[in-house]
Coordinates of C-alpha atoms and ligand atoms in Angstrom, one line a residue:
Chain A
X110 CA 0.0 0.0 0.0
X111 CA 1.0 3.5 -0.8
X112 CA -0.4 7.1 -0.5
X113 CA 0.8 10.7 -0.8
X114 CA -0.4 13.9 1.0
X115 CA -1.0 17.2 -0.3
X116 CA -0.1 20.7 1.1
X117 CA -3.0 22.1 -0.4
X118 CA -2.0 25.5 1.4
X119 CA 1.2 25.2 -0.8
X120 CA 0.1 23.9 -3.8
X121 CA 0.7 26.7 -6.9
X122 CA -1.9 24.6 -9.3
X123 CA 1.5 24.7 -11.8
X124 CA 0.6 21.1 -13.0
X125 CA 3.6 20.1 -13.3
X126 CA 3.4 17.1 -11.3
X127 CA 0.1 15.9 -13.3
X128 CA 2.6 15.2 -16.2
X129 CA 4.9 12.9 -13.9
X130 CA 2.2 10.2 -12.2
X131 CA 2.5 6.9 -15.1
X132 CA -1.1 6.3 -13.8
X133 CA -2.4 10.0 -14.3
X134 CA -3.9 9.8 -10.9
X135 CA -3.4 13.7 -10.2
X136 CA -5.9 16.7 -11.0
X137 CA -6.5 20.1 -10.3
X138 CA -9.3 20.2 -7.8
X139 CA -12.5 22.2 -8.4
X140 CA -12.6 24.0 -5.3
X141 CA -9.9 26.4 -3.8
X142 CA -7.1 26.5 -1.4
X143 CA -6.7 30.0 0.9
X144 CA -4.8 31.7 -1.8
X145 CA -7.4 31.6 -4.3
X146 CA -5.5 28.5 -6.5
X147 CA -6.9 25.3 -7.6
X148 CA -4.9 22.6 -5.7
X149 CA -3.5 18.9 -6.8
X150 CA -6.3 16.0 -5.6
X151 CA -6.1 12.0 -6.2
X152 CA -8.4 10.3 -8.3
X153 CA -7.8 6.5 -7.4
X154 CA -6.1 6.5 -4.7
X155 CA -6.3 2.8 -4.9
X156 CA -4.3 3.0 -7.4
X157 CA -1.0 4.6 -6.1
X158 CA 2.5 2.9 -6.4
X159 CA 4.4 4.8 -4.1
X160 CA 6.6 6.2 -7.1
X161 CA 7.7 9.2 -5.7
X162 CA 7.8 10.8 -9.2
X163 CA 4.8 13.6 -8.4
X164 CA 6.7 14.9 -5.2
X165 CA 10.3 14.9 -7.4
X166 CA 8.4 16.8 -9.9
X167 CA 7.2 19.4 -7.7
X168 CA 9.4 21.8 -6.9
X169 CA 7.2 22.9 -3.8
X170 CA 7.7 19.9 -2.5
X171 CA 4.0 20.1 -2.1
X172 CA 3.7 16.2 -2.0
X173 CA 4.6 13.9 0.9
X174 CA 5.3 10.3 -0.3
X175 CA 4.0 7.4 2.0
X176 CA 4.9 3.7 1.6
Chain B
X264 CA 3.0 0.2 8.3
X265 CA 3.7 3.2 5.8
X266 CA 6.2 5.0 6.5
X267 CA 6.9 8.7 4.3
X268 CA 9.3 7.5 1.7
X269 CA 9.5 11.6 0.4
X270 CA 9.1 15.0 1.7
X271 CA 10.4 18.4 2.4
X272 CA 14.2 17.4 3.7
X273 CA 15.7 18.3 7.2
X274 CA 16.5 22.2 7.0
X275 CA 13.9 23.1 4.8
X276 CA 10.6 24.2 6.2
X277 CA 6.9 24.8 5.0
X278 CA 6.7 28.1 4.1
X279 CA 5.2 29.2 1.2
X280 CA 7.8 30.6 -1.4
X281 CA 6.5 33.8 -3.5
X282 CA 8.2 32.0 -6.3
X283 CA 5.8 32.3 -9.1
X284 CA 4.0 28.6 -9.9
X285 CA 6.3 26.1 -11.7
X286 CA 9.8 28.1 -10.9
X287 CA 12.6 25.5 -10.9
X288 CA 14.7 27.8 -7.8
X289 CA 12.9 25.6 -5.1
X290 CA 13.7 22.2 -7.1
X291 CA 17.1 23.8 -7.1
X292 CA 17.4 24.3 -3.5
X293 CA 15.8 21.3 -2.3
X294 CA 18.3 19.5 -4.5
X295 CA 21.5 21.5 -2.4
X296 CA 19.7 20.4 0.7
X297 CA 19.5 17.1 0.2
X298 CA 23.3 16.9 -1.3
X299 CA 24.0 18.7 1.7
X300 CA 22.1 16.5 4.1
X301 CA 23.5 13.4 2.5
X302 CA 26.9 14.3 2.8
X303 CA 26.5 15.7 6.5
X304 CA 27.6 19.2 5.7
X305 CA 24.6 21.4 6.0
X306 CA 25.7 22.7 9.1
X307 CA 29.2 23.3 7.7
X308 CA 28.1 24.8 4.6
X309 CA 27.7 28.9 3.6
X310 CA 25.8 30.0 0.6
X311 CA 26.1 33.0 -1.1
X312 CA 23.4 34.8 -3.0
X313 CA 23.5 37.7 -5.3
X314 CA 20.6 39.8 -6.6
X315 CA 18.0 38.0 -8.5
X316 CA 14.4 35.7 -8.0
X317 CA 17.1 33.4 -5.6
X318 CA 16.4 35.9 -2.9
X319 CA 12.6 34.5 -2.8
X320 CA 13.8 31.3 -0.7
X321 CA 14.6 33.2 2.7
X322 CA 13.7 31.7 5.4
X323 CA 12.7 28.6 3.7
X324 CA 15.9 26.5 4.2
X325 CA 18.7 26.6 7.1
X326 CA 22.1 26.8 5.9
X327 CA 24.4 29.8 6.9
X328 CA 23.6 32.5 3.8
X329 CA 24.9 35.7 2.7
X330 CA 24.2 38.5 0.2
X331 CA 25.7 40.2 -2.5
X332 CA 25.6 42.4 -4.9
X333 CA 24.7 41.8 -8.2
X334 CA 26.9 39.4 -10.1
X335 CA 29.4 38.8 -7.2
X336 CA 28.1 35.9 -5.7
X337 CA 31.6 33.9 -6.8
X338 CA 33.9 36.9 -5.5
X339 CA 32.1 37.3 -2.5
X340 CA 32.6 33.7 -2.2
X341 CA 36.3 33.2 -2.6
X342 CA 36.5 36.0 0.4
X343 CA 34.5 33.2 2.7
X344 CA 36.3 30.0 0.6
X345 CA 40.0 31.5 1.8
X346 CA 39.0 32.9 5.5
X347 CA 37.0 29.6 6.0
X348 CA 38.9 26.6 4.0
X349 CA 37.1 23.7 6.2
X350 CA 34.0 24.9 5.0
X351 CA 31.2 24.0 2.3
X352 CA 31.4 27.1 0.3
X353 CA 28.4 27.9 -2.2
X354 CA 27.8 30.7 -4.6
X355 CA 24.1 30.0 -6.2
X356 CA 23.7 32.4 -9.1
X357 CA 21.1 32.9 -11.7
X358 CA 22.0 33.5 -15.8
X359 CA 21.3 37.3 -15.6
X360 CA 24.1 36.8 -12.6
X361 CA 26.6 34.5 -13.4
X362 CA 26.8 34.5 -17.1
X363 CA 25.7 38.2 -17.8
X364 CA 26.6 41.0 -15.7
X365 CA 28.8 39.3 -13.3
X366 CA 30.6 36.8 -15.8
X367 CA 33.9 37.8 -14.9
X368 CA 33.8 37.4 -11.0
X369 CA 32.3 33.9 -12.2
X370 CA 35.3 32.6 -15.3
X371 CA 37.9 34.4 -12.7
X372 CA 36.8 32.1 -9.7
X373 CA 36.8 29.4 -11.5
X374 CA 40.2 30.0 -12.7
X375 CA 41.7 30.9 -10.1
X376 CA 40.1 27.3 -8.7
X377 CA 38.8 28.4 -5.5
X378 CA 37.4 26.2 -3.1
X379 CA 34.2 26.9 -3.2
X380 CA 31.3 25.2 -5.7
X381 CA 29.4 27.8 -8.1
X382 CA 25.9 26.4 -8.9
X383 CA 23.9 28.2 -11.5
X384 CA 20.1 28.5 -12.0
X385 CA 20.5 28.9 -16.4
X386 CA 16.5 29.7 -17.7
X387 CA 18.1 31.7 -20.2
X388 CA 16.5 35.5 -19.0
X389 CA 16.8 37.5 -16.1
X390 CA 14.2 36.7 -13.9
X391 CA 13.3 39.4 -10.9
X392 CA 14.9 42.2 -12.5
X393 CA 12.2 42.0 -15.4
X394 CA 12.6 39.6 -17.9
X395 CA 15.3 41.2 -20.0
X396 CA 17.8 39.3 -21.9
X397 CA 20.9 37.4 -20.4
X398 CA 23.5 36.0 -22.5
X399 CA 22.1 33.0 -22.0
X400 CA 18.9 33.8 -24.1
X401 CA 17.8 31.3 -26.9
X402 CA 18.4 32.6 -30.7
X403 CA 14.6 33.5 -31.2
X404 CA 13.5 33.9 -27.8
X405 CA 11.5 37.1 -26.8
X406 CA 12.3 39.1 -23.4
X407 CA 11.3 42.4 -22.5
X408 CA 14.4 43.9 -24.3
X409 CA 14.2 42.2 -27.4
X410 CA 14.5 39.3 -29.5
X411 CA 17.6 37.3 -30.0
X412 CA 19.4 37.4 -33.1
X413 CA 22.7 36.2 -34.1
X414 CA 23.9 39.3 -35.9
X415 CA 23.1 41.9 -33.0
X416 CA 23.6 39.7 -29.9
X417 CA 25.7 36.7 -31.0
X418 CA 24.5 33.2 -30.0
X419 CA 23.8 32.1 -26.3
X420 CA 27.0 31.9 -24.0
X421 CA 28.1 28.6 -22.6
X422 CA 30.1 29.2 -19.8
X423 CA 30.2 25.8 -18.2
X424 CA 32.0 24.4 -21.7
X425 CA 34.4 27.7 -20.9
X426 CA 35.3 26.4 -17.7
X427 CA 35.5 23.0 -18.7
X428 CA 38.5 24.1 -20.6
X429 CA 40.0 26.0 -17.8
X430 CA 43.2 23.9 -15.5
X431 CA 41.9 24.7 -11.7
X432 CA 38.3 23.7 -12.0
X433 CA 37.4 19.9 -10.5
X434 CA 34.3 19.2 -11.4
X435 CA 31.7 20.6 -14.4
X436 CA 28.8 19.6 -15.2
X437 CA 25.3 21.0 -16.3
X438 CA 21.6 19.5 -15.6
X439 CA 18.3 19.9 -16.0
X440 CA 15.8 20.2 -13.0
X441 CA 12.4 19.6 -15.9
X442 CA 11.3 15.9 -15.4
X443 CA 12.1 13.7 -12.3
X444 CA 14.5 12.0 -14.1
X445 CA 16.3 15.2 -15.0
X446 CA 16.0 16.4 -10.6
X447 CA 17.6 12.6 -9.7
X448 CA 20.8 13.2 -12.4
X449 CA 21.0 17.0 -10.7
X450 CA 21.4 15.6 -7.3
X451 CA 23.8 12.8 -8.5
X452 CA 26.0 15.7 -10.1
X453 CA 25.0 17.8 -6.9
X454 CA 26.8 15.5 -4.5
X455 CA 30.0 15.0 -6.6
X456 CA 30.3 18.6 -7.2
X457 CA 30.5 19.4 -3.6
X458 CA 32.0 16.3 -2.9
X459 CA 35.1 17.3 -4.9
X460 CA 34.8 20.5 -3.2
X461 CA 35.5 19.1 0.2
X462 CA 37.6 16.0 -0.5
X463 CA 39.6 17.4 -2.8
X464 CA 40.0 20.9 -2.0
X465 CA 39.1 22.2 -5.6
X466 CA 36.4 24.0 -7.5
X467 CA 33.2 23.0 -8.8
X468 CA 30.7 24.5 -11.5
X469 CA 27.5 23.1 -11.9
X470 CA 24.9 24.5 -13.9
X471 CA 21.1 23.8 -13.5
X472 CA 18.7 24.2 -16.5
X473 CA 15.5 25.9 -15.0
X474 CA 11.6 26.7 -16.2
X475 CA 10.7 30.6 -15.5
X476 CA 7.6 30.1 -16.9
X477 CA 6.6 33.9 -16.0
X478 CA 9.7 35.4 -18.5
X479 CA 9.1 33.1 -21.0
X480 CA 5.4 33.2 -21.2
X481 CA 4.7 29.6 -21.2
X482 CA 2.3 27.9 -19.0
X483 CA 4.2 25.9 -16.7
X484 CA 2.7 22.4 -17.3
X485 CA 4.0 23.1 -21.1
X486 CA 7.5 24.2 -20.0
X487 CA 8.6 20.5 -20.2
X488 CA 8.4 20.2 -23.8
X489 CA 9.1 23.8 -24.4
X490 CA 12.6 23.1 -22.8
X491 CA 13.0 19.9 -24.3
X492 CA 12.7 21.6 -28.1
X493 CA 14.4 24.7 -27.2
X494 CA 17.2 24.7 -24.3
X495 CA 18.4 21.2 -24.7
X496 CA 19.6 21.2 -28.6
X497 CA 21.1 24.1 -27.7
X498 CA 22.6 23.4 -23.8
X499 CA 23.1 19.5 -23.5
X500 CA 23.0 18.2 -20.3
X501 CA 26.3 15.7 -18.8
X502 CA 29.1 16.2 -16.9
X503 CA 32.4 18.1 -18.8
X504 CA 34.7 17.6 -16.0
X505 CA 34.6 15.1 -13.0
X506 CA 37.4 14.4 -10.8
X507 CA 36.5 11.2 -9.7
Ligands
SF4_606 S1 3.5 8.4 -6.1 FE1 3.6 7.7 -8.2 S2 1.7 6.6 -8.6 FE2 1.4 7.8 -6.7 S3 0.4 9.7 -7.4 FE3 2.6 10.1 -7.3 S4 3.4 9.6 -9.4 FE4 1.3 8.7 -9.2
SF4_607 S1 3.7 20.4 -9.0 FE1 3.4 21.0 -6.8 S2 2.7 23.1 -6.8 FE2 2.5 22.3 -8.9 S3 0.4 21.6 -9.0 FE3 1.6 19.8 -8.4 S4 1.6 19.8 -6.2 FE4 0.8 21.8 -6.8
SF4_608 S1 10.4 35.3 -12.6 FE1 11.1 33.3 -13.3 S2 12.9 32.7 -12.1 FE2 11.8 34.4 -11.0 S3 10.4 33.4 -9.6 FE3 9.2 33.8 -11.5 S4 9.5 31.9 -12.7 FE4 11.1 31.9 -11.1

């Protein structure tokens, strides 16, 4: 089992990490963090590997890797 | 039981950067605190900071910093590299910095093979001063001062291949910080860069290929393939000089 955590506070809604997930498990969410930005969510959760390649992406370091 | 696998590293914190969204300067860092971290020599280590969108990470990591002017991160840094000699000695520049108005201080360091390791953040413009051109800038690209063209500007510098040739210098190399694959072969040359530092007492250039999205008016998510068709033909990624 695997599962990452989102800073949504932090999160820019750059997208960048949405390129890096094989599965495309990442989105922008519809609703909004406190600075007015859309913020990364996880469809399929199930689905996760553990890859680490969305929280390498980000250079926020917005997501938290668990495994 | 899970356990977190990846994260913010030890000595950087959770503060929201004002960097603008999809700026490589906080893949940059995290990639000097990890280096750091992994060779023990955060606490050891001094990093010097000129003028430019770098400044946008204070308070957000904990290694001993300084400022300088414009362009003199690398002079400033030799001062600290030959009152200090035990230490980790950084000078993390951008290409409006490094390669532009302070080129000299940079190719004279390097030289002279101080003992200090120049890291620099290459997205082709200047980035907080405005978006103007750096001599970095792409034939074709379009800043806020112009367009590139061959006959008026002459084509982009590469200042890491300069170095390469120099005697002094240890360790060159040049990365990209656009796909994870691209961040993982920046730390590997991160670590041997300082690492040749500190063992071996000599200098080391490493230069990081960064998105500014906001300078070159692409959306961040498409900076990946922007970079891909336009910096790398032109600034190939690999190391020029290793001393191990
Ligand atoms: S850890 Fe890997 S599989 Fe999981 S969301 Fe991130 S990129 Fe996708
Ligand atoms: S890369 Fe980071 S800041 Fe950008 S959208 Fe993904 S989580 Fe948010
Ligand atoms: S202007 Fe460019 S380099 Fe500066 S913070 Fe914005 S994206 Fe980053």
């Amino acid at each position: 089992m695997a599962h990452i955590e989102v800073a949504k506070e932090r999160c820019k809604a750059c997208e960048l990490c949405t390129t890096a997930c094989p599965f495309g498990l990442l989105r922008l969410s519809d609703d909004y963090n406190s600075a007015g930005d859309h913020y990364i969510v996880q469809d399929n959760p199930e689905k996760c590997i553990g890859c680490k390649l969305c929280a390498i992406q980000c250079p926020d370091t917005v997501i938290e890797v668990y495994k | 039981m899970e356990q977190k696998i990846y994260g913010l590293p030890e000595g950087m914190n959770d503060k929201k950067t004002s960097f603008c969204p999809g700026c490589s300067h906080m893949a940059a860092y995290r990639t000097i605190v990890e280096s750091l971290n992994e060779l023990n020599e955060r606490d050891n280590a001094v990093i010097v900071r000129p003028i430019g969108c770098s400044l946008n990470a204070d308070y957000s990591f904990d290694i001993h910093a300084i400022q300088s002017m414009h362009g003199r991160a690398s002079a400033v840094a030799t001062g600290v590299a030959r009152m200090h000699p035990e230490k980790t000695v950084l000078a993390y520049q951008g290409d409006g910095d490094a390669h532009s108005i302070g080129i000299a201080e940079c190719l004279y360091a390097a030289n002279r093979g101080e003992k200090m390791t120049c890291i620099v953040i290459n997205n082709s413009v200047y980035g907080m001063t405005g978006g103007q051109m750096s001599g970095t800038t792409l034939l074709g690209q379009r800043t806020t001062t112009g367009i590139r063209e061959f006959d008026n500007q002459g084509a982009p510098i590469h200042v890491a291949e300069m170095i390469a040739q120099l005697e002094a210098p240890g360790y060159v190399a040049r990365a990209a910080l656009y796909t994870p694959k691209d961040i993982m072969q920046a730390k590997k040359f991160m670590v041997k860069a300082l690492r040749c530092q500190k063992e071996l007492g000599k200098y080391s250039y490493i230069e990081l290929l960064s998105f500014c999205p906001t300078n070159w008016g692409v959306k961040p998510v498409d900076c990946i393939k922007y970079a891909q068709e336009n910096v790398l033909p032109v600034y190939p990624v690999g190391e020029l000089k290793t001393c191990f």
